[in-house]
JSON list of C-alpha atoms and ligand atoms in Angstrom, two decimals:
[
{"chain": "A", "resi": 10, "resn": "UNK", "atom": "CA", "xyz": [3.08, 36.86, -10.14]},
{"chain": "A", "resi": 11, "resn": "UNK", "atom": "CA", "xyz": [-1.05, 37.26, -10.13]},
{"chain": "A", "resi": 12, "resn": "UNK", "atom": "CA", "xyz": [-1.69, 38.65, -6.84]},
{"chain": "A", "resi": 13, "resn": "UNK", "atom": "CA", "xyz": [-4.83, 40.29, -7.89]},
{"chain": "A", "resi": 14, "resn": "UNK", "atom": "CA", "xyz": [-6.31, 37.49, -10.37]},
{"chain": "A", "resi": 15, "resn": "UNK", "atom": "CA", "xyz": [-9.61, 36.57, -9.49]},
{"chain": "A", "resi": 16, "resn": "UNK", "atom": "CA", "xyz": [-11.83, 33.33, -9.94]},
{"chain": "A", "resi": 17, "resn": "UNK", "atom": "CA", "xyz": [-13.56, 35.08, -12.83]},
{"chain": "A", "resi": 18, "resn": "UNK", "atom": "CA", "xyz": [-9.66, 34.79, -14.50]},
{"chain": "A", "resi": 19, "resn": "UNK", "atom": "CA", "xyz": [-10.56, 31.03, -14.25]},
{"chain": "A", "resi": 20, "resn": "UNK", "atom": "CA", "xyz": [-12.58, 29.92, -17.28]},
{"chain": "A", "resi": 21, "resn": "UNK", "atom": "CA", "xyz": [-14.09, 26.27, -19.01]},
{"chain": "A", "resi": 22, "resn": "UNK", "atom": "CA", "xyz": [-12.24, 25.76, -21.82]},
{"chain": "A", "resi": 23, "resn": "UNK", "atom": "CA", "xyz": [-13.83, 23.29, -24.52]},
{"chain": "A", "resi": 24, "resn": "UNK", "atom": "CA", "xyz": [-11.12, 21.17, -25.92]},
{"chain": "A", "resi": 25, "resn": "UNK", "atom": "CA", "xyz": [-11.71, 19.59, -29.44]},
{"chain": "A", "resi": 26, "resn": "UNK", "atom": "CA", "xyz": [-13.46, 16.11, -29.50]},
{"chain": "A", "resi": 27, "resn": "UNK", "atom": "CA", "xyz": [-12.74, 13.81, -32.82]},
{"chain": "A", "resi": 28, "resn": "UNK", "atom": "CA", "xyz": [-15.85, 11.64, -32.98]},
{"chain": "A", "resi": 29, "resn": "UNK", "atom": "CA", "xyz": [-15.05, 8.28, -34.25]},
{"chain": "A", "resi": 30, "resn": "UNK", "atom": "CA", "xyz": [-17.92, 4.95, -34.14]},
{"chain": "A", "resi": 31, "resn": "UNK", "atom": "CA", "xyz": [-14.76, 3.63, -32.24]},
{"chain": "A", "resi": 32, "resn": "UNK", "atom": "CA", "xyz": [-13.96, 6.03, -29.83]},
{"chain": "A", "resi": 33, "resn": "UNK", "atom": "CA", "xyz": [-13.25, 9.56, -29.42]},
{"chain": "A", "resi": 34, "resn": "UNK", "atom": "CA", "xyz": [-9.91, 11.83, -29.49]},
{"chain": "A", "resi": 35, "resn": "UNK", "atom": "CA", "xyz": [-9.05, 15.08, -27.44]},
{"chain": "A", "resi": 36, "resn": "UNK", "atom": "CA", "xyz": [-6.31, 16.91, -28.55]},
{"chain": "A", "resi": 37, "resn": "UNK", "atom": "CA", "xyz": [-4.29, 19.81, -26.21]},
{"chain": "A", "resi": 38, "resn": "UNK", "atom": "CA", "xyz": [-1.66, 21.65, -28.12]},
{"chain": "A", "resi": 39, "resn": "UNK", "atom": "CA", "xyz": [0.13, 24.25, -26.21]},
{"chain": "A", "resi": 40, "resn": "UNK", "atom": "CA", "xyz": [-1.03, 28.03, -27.15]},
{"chain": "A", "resi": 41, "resn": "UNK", "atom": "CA", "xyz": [-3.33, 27.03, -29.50]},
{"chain": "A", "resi": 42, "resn": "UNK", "atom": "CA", "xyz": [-5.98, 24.98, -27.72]},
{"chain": "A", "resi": 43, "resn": "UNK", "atom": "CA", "xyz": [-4.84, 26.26, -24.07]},
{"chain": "A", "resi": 44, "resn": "UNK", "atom": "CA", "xyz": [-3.15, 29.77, -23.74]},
{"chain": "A", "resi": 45, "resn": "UNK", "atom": "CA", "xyz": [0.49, 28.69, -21.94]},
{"chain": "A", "resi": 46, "resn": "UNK", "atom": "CA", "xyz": [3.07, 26.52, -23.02]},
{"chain": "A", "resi": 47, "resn": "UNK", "atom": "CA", "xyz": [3.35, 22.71, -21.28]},
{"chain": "A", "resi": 48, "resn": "UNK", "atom": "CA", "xyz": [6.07, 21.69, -19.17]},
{"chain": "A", "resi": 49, "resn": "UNK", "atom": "CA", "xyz": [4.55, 19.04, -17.36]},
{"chain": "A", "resi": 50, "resn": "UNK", "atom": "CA", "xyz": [1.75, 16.75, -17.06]},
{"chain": "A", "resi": 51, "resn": "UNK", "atom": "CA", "xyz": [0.70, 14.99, -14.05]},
{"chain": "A", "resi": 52, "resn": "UNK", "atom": "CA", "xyz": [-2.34, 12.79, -13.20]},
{"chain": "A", "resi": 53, "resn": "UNK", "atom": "CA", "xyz": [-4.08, 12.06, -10.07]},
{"chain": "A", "resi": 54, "resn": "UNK", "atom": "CA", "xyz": [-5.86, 8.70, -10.07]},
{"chain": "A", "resi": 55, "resn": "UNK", "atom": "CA", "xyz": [-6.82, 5.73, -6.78]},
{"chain": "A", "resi": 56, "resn": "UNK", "atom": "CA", "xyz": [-8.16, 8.77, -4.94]},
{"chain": "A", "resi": 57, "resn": "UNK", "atom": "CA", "xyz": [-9.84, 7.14, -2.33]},
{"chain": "A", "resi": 58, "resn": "UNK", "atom": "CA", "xyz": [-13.53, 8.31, -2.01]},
{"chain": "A", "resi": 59, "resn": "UNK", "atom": "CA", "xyz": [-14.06, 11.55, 0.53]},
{"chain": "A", "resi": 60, "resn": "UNK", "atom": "CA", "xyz": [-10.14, 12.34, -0.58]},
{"chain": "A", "resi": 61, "resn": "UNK", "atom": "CA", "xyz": [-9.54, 15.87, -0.67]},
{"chain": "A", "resi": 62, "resn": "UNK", "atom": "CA", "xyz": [-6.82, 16.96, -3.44]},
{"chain": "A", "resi": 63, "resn": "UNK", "atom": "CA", "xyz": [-5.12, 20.35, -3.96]},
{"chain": "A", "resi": 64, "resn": "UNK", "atom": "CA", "xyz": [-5.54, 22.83, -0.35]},
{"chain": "A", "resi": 65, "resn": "UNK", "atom": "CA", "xyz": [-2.86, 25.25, -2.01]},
{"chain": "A", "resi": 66, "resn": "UNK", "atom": "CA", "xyz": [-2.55, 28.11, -4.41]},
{"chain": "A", "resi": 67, "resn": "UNK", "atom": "CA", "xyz": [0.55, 28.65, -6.82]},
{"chain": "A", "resi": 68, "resn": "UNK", "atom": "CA", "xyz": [2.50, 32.00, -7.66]},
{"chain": "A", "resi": 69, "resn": "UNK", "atom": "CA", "xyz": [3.14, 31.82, -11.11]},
{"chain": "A", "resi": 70, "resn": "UNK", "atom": "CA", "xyz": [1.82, 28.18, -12.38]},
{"chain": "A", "resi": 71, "resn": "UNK", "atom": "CA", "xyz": [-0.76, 27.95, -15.37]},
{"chain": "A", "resi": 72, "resn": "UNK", "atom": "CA", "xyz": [-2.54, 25.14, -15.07]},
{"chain": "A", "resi": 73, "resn": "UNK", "atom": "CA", "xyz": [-5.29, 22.75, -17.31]},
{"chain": "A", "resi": 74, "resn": "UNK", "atom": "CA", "xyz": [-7.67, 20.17, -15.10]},
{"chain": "A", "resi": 75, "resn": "UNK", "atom": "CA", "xyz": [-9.08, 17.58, -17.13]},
{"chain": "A", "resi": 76, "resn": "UNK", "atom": "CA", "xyz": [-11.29, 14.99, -15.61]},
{"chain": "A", "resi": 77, "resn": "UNK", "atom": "CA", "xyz": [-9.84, 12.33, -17.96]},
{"chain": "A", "resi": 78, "resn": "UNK", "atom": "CA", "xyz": [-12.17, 9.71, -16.37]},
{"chain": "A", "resi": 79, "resn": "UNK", "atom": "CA", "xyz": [-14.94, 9.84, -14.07]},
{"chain": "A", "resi": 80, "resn": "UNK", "atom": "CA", "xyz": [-15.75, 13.29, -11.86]},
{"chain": "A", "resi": 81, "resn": "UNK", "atom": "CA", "xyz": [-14.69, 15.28, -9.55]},
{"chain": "A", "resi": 82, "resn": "UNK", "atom": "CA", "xyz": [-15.25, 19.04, -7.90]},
{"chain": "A", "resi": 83, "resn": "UNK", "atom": "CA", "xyz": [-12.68, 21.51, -7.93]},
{"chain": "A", "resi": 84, "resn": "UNK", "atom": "CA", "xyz": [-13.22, 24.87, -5.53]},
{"chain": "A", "resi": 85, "resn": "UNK", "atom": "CA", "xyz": [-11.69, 28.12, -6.83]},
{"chain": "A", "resi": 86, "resn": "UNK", "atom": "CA", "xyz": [-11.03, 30.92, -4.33]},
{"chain": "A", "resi": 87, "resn": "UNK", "atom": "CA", "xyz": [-9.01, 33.91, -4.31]},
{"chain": "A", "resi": 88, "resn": "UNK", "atom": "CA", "xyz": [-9.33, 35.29, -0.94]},
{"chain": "A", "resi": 89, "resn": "UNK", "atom": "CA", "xyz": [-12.60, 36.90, -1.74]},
{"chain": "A", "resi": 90, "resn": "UNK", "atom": "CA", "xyz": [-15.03, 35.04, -3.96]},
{"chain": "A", "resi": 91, "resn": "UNK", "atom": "CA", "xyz": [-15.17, 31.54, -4.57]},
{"chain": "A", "resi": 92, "resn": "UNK", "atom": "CA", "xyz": [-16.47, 29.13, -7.74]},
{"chain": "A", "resi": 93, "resn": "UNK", "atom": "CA", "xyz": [-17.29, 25.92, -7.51]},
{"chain": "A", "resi": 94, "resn": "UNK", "atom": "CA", "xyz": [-16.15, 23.38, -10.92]},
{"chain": "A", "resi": 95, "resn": "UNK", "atom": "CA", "xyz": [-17.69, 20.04, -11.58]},
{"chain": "A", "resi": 96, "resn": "UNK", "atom": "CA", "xyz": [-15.44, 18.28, -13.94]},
{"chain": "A", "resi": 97, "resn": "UNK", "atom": "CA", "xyz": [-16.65, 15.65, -15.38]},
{"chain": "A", "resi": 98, "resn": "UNK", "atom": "CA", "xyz": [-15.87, 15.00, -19.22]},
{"chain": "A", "resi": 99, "resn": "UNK", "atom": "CA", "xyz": [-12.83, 14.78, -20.88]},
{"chain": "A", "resi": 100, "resn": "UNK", "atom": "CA", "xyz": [-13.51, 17.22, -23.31]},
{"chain": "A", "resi": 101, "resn": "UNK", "atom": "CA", "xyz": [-13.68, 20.29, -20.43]},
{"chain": "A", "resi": 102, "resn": "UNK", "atom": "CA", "xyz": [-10.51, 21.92, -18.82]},
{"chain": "A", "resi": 103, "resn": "UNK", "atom": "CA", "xyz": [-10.42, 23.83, -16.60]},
{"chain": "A", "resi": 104, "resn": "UNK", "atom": "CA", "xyz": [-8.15, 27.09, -16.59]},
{"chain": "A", "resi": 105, "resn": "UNK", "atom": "CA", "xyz": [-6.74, 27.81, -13.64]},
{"chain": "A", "resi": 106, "resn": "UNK", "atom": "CA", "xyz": [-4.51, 31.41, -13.29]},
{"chain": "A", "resi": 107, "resn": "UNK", "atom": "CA", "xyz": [-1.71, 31.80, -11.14]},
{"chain": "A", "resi": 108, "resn": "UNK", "atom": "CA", "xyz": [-2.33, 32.98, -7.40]},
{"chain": "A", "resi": 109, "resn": "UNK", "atom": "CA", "xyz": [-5.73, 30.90, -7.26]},
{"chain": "A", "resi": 110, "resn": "UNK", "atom": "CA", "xyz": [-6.53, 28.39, -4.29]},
{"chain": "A", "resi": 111, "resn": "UNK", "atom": "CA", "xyz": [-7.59, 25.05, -5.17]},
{"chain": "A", "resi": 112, "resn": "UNK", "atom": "CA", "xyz": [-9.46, 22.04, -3.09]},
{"chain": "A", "resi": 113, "resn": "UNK", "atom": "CA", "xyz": [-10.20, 18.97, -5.26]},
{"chain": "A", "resi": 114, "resn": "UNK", "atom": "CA", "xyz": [-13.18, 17.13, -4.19]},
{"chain": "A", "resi": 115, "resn": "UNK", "atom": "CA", "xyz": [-15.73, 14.42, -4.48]},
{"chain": "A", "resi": 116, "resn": "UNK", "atom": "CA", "xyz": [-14.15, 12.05, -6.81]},
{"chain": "A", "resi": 117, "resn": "UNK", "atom": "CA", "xyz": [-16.17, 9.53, -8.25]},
{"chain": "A", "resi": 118, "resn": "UNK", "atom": "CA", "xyz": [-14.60, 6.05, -8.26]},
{"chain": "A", "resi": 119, "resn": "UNK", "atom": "CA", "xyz": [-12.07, 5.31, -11.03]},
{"chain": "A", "resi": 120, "resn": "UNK", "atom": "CA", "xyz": [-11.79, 9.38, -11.59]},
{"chain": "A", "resi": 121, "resn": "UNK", "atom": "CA", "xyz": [-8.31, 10.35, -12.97]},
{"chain": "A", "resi": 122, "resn": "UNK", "atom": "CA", "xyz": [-7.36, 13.88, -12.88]},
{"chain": "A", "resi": 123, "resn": "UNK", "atom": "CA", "xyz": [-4.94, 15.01, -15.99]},
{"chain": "A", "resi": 124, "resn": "UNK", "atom": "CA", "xyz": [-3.45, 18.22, -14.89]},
{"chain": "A", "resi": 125, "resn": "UNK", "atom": "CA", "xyz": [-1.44, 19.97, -17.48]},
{"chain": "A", "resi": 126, "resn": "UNK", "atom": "CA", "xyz": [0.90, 22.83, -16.13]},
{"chain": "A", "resi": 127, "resn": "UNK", "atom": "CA", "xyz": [3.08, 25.90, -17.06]},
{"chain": "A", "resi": 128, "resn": "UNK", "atom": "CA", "xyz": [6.28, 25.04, -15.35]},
{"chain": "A", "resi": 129, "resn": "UNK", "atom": "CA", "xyz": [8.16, 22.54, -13.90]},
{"chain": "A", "resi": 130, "resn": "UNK", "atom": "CA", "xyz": [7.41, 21.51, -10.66]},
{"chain": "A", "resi": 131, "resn": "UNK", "atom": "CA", "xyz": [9.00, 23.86, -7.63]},
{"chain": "A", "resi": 132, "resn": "UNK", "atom": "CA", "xyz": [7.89, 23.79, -3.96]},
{"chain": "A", "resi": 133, "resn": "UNK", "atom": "CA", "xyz": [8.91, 27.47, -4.29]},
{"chain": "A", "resi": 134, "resn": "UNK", "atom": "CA", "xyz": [5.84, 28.46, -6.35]},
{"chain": "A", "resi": 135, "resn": "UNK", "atom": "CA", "xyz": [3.54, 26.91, -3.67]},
{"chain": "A", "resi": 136, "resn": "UNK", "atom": "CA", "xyz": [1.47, 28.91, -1.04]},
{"chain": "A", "resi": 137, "resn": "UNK", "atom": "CA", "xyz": [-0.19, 26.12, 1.27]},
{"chain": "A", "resi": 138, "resn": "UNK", "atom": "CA", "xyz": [-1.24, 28.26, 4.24]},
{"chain": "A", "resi": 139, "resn": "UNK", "atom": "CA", "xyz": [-4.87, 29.83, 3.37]},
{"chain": "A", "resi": 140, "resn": "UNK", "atom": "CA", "xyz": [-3.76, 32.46, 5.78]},
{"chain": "A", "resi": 141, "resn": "UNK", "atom": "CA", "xyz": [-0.01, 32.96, 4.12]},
{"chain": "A", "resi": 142, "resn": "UNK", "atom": "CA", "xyz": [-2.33, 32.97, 0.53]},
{"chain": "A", "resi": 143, "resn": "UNK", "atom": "CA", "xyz": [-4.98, 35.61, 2.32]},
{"chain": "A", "resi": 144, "resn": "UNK", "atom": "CA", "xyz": [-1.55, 37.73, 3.15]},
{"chain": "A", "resi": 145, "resn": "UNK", "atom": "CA", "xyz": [-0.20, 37.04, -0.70]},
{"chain": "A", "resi": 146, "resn": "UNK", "atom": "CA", "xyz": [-3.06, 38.38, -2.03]},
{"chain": "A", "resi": 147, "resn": "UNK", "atom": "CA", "xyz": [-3.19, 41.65, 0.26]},
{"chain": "A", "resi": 148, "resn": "UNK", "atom": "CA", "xyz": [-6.73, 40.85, 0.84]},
{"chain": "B", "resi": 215, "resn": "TYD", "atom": "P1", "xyz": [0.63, 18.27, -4.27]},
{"chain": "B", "resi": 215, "resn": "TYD", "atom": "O1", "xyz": [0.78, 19.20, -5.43]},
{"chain": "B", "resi": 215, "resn": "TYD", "atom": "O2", "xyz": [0.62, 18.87, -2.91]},
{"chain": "B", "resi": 215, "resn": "TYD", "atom": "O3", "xyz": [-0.66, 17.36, -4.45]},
{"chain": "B", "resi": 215, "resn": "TYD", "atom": "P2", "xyz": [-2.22, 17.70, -4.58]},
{"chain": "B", "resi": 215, "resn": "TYD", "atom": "O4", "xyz": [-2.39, 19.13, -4.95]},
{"chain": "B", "resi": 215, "resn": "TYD", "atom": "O5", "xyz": [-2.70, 16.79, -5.65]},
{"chain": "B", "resi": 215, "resn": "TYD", "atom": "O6", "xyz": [-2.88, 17.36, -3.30]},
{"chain": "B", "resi": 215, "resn": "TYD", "atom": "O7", "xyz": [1.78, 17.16, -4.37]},
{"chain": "B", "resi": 215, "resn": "TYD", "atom": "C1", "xyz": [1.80, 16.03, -3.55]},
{"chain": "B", "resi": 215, "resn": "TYD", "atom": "C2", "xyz": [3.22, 15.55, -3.43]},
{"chain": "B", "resi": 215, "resn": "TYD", "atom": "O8", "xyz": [3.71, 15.17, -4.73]},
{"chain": "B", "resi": 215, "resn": "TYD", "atom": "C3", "xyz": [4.17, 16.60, -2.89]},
{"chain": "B", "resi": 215, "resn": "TYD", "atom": "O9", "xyz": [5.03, 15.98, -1.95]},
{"chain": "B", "resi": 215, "resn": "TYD", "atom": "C4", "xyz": [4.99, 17.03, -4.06]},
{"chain": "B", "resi": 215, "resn": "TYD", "atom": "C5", "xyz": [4.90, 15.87, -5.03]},
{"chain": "B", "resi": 215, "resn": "TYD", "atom": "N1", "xyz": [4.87, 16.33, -6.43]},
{"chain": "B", "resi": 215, "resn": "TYD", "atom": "C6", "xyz": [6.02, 16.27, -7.18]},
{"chain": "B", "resi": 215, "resn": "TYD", "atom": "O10", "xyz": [7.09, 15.84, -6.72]},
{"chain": "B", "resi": 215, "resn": "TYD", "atom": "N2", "xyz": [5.98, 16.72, -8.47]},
{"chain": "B", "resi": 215, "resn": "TYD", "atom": "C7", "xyz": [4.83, 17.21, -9.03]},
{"chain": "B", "resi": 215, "resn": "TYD", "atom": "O11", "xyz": [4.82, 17.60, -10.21]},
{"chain": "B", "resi": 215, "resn": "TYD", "atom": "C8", "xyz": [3.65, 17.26, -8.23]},
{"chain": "B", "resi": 215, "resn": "TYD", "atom": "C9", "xyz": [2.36, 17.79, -8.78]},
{"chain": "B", "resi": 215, "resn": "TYD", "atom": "C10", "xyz": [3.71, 16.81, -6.93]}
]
């Protein structure tokens, strides 16, 4: 558990980018371009414009945000300063550290959010009260 990470944990990682004439590759490889193991991907995508993603916090999860396509905002907070993200090119993750909560924001049309995480997913390792995460992190 990260109780006392902060949004300055939280960092823009630059992924690789493998120019081709035809196209470009990003490649994540687990401890070596990011600094946790995978155990899951997911990916958000028909987000309806003026959707709002996210609105919880996790006690142990590593996670990667990619904006694979398209943009989108992402709002760090953690219980006493807050950072707001742009994503918007595949190339960017962003890191997010346990005991951080998220709101996911202002996607552009067609945006698709790749979210690589830590561990598999358990309802368990969510916090989605702001005041239950305010108590978690003894603010
Ligand atoms: P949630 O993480 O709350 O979505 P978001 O942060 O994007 O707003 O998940 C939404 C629903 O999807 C919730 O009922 C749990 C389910 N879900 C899974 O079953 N497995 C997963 O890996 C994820 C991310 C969500």
């Amino acid at each position: 558990m990260m109780t006392k990470s902060s949004v300055y944990d939280c960092c823009i990682i630059e992924l690789n980018k493998i120019h081709n004439r035809s196209g470009n590759i990003t490649v994540i490889e687990e401890k070596i371009d990011i600094p946790f193991s995978i155990q899951r991907v997911y990916y958000l995508y028909d987000v309806p414009g003026g959707s709002q993603r996210g609105g919880h916090a996790h006690k142990d999860l590593h996670q990667l945000i990619v904006s694979a396509s398209g943009s989108f905002d992402v709002v760090l907070d953690d219980g006493r300063n807050k950072k707001v993200v742009e994503l918007n090119r595949p190339y960017y993750g962003l890191y997010v550290v346990p005991g951080i909560w998220r709101e996911l924001f202002n996607f552009s049309s067609g945006g698709i959010c790749i979210v690589m995480a830590s561990h598999k997913y358990s309802e368990e390792d969510y916090i989605r009260v702001y005041n239950d995460f305010i108590d978690y992190k003894n603010v």
